[in-house]
JSON list of C-alpha atoms in Angstrom, two decimals:
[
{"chain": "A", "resi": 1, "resn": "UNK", "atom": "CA", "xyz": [120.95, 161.62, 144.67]},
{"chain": "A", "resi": 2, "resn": "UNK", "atom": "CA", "xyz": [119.07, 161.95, 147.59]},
{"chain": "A", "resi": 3, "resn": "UNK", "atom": "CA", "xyz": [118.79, 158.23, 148.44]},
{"chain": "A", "resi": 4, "resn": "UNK", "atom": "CA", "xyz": [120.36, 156.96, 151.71]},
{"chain": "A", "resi": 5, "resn": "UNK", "atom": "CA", "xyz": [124.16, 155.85, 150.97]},
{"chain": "A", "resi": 6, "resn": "UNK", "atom": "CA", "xyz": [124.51, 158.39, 148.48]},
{"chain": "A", "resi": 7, "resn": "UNK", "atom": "CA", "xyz": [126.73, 161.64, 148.24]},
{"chain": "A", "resi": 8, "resn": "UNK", "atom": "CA", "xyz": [126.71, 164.46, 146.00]},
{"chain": "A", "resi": 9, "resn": "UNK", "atom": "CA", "xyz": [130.03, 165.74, 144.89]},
{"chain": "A", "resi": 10, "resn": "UNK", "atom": "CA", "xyz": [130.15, 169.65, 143.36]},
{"chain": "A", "resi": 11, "resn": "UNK", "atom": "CA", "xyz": [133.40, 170.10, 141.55]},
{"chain": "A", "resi": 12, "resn": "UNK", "atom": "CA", "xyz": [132.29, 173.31, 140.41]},
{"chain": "A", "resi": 13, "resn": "UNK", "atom": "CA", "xyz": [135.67, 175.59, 140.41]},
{"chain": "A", "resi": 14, "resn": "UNK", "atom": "CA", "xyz": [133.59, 178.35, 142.25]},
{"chain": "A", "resi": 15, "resn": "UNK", "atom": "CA", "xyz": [133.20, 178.24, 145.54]},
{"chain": "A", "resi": 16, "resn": "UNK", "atom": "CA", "xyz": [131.10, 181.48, 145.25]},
{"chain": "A", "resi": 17, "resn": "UNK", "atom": "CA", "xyz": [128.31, 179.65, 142.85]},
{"chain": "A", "resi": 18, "resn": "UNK", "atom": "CA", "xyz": [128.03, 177.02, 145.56]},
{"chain": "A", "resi": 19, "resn": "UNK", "atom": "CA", "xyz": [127.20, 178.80, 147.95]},
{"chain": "A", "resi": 20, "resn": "UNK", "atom": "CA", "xyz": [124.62, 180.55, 146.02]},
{"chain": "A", "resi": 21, "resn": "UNK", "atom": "CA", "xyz": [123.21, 177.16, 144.67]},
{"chain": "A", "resi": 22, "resn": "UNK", "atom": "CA", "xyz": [123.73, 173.66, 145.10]},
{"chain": "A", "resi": 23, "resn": "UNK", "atom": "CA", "xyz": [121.82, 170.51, 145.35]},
{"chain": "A", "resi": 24, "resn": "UNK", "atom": "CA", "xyz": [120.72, 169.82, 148.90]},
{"chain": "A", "resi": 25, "resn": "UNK", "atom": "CA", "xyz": [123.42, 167.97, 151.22]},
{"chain": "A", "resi": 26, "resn": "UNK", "atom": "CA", "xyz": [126.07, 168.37, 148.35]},
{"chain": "A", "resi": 27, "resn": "UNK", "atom": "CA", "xyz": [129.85, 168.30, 149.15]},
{"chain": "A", "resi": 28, "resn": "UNK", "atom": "CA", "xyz": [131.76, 170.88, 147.94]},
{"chain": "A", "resi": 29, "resn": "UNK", "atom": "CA", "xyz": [135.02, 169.59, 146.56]},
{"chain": "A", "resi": 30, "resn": "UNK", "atom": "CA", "xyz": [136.66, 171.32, 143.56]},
{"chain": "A", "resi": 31, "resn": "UNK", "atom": "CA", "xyz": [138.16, 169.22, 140.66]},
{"chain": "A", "resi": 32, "resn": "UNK", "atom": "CA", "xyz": [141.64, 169.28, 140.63]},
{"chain": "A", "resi": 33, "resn": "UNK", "atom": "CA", "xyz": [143.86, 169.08, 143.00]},
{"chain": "A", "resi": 34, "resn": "UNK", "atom": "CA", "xyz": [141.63, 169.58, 146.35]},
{"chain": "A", "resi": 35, "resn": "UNK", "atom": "CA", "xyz": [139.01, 166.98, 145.08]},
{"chain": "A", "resi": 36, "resn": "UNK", "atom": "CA", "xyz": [140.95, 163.82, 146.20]},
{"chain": "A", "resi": 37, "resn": "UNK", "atom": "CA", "xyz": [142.08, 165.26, 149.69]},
{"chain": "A", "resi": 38, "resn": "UNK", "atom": "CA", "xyz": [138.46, 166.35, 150.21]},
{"chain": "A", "resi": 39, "resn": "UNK", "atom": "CA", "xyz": [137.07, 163.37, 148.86]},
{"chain": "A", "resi": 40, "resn": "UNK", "atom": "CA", "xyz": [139.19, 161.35, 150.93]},
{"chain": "A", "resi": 41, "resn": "UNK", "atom": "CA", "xyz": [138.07, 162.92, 154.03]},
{"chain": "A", "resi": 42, "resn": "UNK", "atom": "CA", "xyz": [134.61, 163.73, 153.64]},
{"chain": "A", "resi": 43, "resn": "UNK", "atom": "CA", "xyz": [133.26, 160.35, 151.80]},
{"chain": "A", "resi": 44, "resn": "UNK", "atom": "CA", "xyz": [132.75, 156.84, 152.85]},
{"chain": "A", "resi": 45, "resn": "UNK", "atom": "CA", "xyz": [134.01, 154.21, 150.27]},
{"chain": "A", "resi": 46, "resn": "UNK", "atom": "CA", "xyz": [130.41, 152.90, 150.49]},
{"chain": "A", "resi": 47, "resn": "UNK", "atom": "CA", "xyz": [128.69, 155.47, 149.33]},
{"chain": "A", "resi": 48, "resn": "UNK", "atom": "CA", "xyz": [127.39, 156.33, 146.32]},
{"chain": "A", "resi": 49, "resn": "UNK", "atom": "CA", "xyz": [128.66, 159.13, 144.44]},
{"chain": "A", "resi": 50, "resn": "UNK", "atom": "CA", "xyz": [126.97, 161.90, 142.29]},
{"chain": "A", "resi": 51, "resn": "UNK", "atom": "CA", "xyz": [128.80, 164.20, 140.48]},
{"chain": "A", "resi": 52, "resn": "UNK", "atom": "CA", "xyz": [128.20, 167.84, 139.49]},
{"chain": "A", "resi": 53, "resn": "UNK", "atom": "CA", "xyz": [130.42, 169.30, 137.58]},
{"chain": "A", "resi": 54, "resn": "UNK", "atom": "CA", "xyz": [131.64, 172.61, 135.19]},
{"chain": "A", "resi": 55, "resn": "UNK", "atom": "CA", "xyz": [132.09, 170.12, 132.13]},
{"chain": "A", "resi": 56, "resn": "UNK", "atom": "CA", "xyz": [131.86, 167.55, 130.61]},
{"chain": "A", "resi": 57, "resn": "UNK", "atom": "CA", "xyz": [135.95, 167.65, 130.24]},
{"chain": "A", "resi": 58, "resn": "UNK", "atom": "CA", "xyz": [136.61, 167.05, 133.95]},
{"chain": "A", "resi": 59, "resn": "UNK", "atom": "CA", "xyz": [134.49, 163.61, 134.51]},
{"chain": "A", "resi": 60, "resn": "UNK", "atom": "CA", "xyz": [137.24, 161.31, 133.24]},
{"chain": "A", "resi": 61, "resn": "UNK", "atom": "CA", "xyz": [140.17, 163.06, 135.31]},
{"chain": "A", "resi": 62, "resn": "UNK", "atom": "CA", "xyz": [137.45, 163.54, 138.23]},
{"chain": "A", "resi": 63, "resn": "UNK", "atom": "CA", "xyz": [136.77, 159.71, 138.24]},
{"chain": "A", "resi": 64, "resn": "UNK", "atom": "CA", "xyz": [140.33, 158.69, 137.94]},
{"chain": "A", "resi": 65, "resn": "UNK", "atom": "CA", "xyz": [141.00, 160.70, 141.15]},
{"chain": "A", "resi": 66, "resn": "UNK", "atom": "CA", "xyz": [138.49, 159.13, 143.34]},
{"chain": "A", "resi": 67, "resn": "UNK", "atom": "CA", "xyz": [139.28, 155.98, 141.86]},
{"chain": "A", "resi": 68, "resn": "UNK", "atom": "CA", "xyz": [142.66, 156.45, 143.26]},
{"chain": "A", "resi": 69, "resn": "UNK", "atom": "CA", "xyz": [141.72, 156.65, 146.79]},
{"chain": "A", "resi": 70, "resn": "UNK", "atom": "CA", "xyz": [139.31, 153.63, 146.92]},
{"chain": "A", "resi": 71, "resn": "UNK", "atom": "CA", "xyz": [136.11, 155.62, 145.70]},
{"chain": "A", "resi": 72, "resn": "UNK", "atom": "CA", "xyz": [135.02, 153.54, 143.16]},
{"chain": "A", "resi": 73, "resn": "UNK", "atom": "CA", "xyz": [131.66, 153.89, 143.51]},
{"chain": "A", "resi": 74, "resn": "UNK", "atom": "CA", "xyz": [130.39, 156.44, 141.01]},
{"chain": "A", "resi": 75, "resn": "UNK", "atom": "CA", "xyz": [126.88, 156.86, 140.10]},
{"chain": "A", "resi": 76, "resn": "UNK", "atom": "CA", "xyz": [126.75, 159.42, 137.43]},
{"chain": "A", "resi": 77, "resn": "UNK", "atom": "CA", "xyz": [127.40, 162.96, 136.76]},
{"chain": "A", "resi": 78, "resn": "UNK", "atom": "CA", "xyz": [125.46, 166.66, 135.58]},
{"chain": "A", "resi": 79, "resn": "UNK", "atom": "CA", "xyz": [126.25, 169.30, 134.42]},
{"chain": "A", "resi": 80, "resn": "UNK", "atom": "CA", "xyz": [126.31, 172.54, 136.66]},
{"chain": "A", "resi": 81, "resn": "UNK", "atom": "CA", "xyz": [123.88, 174.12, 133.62]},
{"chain": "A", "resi": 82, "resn": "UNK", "atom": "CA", "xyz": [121.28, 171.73, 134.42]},
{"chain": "A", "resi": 83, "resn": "UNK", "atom": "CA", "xyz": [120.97, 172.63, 137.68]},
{"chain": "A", "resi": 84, "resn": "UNK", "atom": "CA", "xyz": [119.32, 175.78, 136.75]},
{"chain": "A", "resi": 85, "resn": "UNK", "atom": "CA", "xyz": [115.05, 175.12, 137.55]},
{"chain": "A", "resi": 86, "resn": "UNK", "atom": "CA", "xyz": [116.08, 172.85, 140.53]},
{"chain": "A", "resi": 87, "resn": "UNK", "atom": "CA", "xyz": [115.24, 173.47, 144.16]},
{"chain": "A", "resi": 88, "resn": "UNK", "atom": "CA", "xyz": [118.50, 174.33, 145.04]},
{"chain": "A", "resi": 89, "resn": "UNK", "atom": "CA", "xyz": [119.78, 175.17, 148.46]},
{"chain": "A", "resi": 90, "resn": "UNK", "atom": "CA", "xyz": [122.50, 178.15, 149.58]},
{"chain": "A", "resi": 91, "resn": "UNK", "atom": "CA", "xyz": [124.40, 179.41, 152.23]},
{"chain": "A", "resi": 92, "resn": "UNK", "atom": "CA", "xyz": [125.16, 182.67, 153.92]},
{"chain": "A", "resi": 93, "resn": "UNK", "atom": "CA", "xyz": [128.72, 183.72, 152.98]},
{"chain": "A", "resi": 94, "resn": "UNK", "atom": "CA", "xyz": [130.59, 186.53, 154.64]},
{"chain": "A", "resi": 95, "resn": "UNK", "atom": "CA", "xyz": [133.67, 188.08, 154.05]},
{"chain": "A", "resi": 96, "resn": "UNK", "atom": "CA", "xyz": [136.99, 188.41, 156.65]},
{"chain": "A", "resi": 97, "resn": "UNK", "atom": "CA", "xyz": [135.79, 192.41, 157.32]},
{"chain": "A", "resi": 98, "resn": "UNK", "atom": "CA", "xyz": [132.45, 190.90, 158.63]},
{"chain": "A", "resi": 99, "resn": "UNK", "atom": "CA", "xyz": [133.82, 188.71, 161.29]},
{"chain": "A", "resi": 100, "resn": "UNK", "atom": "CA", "xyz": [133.96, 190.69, 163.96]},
{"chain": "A", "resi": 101, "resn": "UNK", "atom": "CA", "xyz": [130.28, 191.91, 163.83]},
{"chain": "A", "resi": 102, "resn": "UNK", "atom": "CA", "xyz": [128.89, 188.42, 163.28]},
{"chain": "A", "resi": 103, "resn": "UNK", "atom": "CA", "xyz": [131.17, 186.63, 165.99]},
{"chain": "A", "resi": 104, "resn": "UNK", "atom": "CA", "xyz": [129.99, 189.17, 168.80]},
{"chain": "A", "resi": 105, "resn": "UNK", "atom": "CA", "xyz": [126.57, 187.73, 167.80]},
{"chain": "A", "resi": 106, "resn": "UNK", "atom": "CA", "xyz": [125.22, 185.79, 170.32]},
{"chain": "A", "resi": 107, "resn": "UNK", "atom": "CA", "xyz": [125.76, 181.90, 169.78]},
{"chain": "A", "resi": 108, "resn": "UNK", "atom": "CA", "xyz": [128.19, 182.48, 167.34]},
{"chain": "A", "resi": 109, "resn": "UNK", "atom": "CA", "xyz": [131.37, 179.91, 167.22]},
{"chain": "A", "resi": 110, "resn": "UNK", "atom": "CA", "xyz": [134.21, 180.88, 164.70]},
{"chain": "A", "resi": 111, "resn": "UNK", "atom": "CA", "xyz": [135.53, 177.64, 163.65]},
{"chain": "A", "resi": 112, "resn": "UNK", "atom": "CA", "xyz": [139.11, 177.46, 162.31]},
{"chain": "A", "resi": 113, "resn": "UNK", "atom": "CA", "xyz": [139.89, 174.78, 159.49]},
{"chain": "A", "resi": 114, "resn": "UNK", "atom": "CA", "xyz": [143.09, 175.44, 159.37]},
{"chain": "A", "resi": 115, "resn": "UNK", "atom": "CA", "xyz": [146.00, 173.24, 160.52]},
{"chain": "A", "resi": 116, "resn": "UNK", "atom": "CA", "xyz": [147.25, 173.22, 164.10]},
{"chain": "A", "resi": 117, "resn": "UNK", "atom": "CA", "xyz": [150.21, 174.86, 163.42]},
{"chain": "A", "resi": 118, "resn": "UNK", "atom": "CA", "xyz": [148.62, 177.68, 161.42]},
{"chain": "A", "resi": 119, "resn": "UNK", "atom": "CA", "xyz": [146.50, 178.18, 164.42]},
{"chain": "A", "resi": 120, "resn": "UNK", "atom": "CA", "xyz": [148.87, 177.85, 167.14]},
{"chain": "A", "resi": 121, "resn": "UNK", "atom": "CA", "xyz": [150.78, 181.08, 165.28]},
{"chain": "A", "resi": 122, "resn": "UNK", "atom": "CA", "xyz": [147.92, 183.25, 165.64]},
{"chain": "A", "resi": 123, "resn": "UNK", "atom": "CA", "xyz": [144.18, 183.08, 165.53]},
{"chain": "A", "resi": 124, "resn": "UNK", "atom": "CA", "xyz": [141.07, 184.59, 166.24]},
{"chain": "A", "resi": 125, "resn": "UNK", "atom": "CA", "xyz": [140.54, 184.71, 170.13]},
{"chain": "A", "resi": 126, "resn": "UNK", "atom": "CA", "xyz": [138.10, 181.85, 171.39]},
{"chain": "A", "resi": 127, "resn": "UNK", "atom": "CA", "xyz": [137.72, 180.01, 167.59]},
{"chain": "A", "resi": 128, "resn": "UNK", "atom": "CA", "xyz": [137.86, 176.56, 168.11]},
{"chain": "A", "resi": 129, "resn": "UNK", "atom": "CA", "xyz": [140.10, 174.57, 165.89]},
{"chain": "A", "resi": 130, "resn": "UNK", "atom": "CA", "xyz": [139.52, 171.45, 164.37]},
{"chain": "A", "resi": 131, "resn": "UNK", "atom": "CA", "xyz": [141.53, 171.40, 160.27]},
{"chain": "A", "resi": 132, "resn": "UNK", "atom": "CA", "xyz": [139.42, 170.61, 157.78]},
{"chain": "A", "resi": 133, "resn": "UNK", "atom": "CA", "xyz": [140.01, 167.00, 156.79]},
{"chain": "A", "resi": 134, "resn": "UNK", "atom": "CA", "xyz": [139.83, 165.97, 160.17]},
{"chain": "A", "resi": 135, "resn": "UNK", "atom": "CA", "xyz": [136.02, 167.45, 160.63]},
{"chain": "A", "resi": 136, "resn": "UNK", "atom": "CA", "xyz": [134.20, 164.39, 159.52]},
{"chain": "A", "resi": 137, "resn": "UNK", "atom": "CA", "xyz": [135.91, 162.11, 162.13]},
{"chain": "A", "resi": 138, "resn": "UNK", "atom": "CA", "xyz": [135.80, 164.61, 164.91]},
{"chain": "A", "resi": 139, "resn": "UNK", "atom": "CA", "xyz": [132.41, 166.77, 163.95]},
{"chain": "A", "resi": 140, "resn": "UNK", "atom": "CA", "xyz": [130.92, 164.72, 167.00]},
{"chain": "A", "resi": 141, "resn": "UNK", "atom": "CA", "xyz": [133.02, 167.45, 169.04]},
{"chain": "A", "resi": 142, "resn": "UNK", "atom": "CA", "xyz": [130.59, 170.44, 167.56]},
{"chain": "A", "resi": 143, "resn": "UNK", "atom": "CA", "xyz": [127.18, 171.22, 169.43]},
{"chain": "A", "resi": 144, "resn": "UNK", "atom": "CA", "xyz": [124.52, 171.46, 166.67]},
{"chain": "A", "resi": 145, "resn": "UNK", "atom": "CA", "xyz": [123.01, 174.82, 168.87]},
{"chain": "A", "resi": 146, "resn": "UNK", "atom": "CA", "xyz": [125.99, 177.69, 167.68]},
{"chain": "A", "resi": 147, "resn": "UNK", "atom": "CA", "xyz": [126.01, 179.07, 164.64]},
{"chain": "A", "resi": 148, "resn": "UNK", "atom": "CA", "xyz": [129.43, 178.35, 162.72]},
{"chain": "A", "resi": 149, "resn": "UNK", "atom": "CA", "xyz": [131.21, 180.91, 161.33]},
{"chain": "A", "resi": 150, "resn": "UNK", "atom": "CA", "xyz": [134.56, 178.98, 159.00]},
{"chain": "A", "resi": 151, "resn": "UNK", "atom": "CA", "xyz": [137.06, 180.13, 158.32]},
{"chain": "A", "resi": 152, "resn": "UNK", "atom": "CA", "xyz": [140.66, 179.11, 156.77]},
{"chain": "A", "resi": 153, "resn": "UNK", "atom": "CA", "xyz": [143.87, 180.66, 155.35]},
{"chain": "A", "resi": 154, "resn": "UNK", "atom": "CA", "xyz": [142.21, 181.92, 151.70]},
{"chain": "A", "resi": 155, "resn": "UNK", "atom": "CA", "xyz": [138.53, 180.48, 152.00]},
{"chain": "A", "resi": 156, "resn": "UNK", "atom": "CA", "xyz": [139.33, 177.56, 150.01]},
{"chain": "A", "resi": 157, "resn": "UNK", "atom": "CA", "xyz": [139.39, 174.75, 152.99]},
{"chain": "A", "resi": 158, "resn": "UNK", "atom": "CA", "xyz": [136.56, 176.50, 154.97]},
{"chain": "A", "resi": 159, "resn": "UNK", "atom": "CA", "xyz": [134.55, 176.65, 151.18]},
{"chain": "A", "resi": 160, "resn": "UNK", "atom": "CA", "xyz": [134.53, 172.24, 151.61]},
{"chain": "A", "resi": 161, "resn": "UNK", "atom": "CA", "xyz": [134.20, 172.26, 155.94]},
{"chain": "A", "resi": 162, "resn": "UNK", "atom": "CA", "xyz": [131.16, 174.45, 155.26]},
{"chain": "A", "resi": 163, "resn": "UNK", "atom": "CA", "xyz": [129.26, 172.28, 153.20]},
{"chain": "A", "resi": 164, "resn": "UNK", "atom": "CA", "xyz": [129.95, 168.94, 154.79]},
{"chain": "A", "resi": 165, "resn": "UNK", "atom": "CA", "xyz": [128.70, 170.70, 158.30]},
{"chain": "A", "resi": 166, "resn": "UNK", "atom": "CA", "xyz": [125.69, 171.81, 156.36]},
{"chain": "A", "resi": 167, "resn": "UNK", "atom": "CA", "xyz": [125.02, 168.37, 154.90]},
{"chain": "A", "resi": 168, "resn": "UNK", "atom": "CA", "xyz": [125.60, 167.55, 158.94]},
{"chain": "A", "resi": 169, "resn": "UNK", "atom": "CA", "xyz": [122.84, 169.76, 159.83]},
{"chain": "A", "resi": 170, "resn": "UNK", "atom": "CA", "xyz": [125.04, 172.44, 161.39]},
{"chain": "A", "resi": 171, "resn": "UNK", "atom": "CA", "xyz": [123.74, 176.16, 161.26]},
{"chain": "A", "resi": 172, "resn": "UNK", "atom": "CA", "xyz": [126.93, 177.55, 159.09]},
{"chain": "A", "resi": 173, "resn": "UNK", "atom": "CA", "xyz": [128.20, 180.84, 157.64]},
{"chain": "A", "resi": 174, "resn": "UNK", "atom": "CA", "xyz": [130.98, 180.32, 154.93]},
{"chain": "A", "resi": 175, "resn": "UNK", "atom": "CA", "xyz": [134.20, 182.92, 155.65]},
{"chain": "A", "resi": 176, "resn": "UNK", "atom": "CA", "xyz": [134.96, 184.07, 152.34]},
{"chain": "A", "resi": 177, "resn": "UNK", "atom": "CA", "xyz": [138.25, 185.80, 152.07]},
{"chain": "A", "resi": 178, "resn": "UNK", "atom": "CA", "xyz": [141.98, 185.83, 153.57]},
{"chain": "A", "resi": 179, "resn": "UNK", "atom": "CA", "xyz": [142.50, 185.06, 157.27]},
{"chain": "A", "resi": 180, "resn": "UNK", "atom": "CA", "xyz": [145.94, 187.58, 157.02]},
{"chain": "A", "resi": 181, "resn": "UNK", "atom": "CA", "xyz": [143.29, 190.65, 156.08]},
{"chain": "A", "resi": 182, "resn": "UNK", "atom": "CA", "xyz": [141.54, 190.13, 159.47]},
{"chain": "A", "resi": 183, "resn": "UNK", "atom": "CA", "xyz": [144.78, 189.94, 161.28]},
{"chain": "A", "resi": 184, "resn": "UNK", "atom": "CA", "xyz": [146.96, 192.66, 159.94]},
{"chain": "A", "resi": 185, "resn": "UNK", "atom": "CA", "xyz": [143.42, 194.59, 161.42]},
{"chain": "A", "resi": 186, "resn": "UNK", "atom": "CA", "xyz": [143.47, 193.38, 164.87]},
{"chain": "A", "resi": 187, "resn": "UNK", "atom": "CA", "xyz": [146.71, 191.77, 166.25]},
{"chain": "A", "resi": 188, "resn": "UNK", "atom": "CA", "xyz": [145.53, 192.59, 169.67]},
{"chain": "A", "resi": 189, "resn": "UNK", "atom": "CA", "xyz": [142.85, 189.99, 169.45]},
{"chain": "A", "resi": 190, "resn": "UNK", "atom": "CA", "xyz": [144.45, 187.26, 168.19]},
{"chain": "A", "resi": 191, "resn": "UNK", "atom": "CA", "xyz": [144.50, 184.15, 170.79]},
{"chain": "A", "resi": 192, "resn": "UNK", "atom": "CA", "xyz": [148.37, 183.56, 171.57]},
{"chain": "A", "resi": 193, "resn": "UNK", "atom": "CA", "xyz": [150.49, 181.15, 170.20]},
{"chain": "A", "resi": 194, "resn": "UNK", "atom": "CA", "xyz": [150.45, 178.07, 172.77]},
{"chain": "A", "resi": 195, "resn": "UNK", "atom": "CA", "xyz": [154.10, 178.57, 174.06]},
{"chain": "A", "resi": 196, "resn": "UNK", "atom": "CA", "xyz": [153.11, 182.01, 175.04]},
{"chain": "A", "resi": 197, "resn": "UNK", "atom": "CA", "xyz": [150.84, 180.46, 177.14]},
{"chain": "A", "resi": 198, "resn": "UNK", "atom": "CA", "xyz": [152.79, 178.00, 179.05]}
]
């Protein structure tokens, strides 16, 4: 799965796992409902695609999804319990109480996946915002120096940005937890809503 052209999907339901353990330059894109939107934005239609995934049961619907978006070019599949032996890779995870300490770090960027309108009603001062299925088109906009700290509402969106801007060769921290816990803690930090501004 390593060859040029070809992409490694994880459909593993945990984004937790992942993080721990996944196969070099893997996408993170949970089966279900997520996989196609993630899919959709994250993959080229000429690539080839691996799959890992929970089980066995989830190949068929798995394949029928990408199918349905033009992404017809499925390689194969394995099972997440065959991964175990492998020379797997991880990333640093943090949760919403750690954001604070790590963003004061120096070269530290706190990257916002979430829509525009979810940011423009309150965010973390200085993050930069770019939502999540937009990052492949516009991840020419991100200097590969910073370290990333992303972030969405619930983790979910920032679980997917995360990998791909790993894969990308970004230095990345994955924000585990809900963006409200941070801000019911610190309203006086939050960047104002645009119109505010004006």
């Amino acid at each position: 799965a390593g060859r040029a052209g070809a992409i490694v999907l994880d459909t593993r339901a945990s984004a937790d796992t992942f993080m721990k353990g996944h196969i070099p330059g893997s996408l993170y894109a949970p089966a279900g409902k997520t996989l196609s939107t993630i899919a959709g934005s994250y993959v080229l239609p000429e690539q080839t695609i691996y799959l890992v995934v929970d089980s066995a049961d989830v190949v068929q619907d798995a394949v029928l999804d990408l199918i349905r978006i033009g992404l017809d070019n499925i390689a194969g599949y394995t099972l997440a319990s065959e991964l175990a032996g492998l020379d797997l890779a991880a990333i640093t995870s943090i949760d919403t109480r750690a954001i604070e300490s790590a963003r004061n770090e120096p070269g530290t960027v706190v990257l916002d996946v979430r829509r525009l309108a979810e940011y423009e009603a309150g965010h973390i001062a200085g993050a930069l915002n770019i939502a999540h299925t937009r990052l492949l088109v516009r991840s020419g906009e991100l200097e590969k120096g910073p370290k990333y700290l992303v972030h969405c509402r619930s983790g979910a969106r920032a679980a997917a940005a995360t990998a791909l801007l790993n894969r990308l060769g970004h230095d990345v921290v994955y924000v585990d937890g809900m963006y409200a816990d941070w801000a019911s803690h610190h309203k006086e930090e939050m960047g104002k809503p645009v119109e505010a501004l004006l």
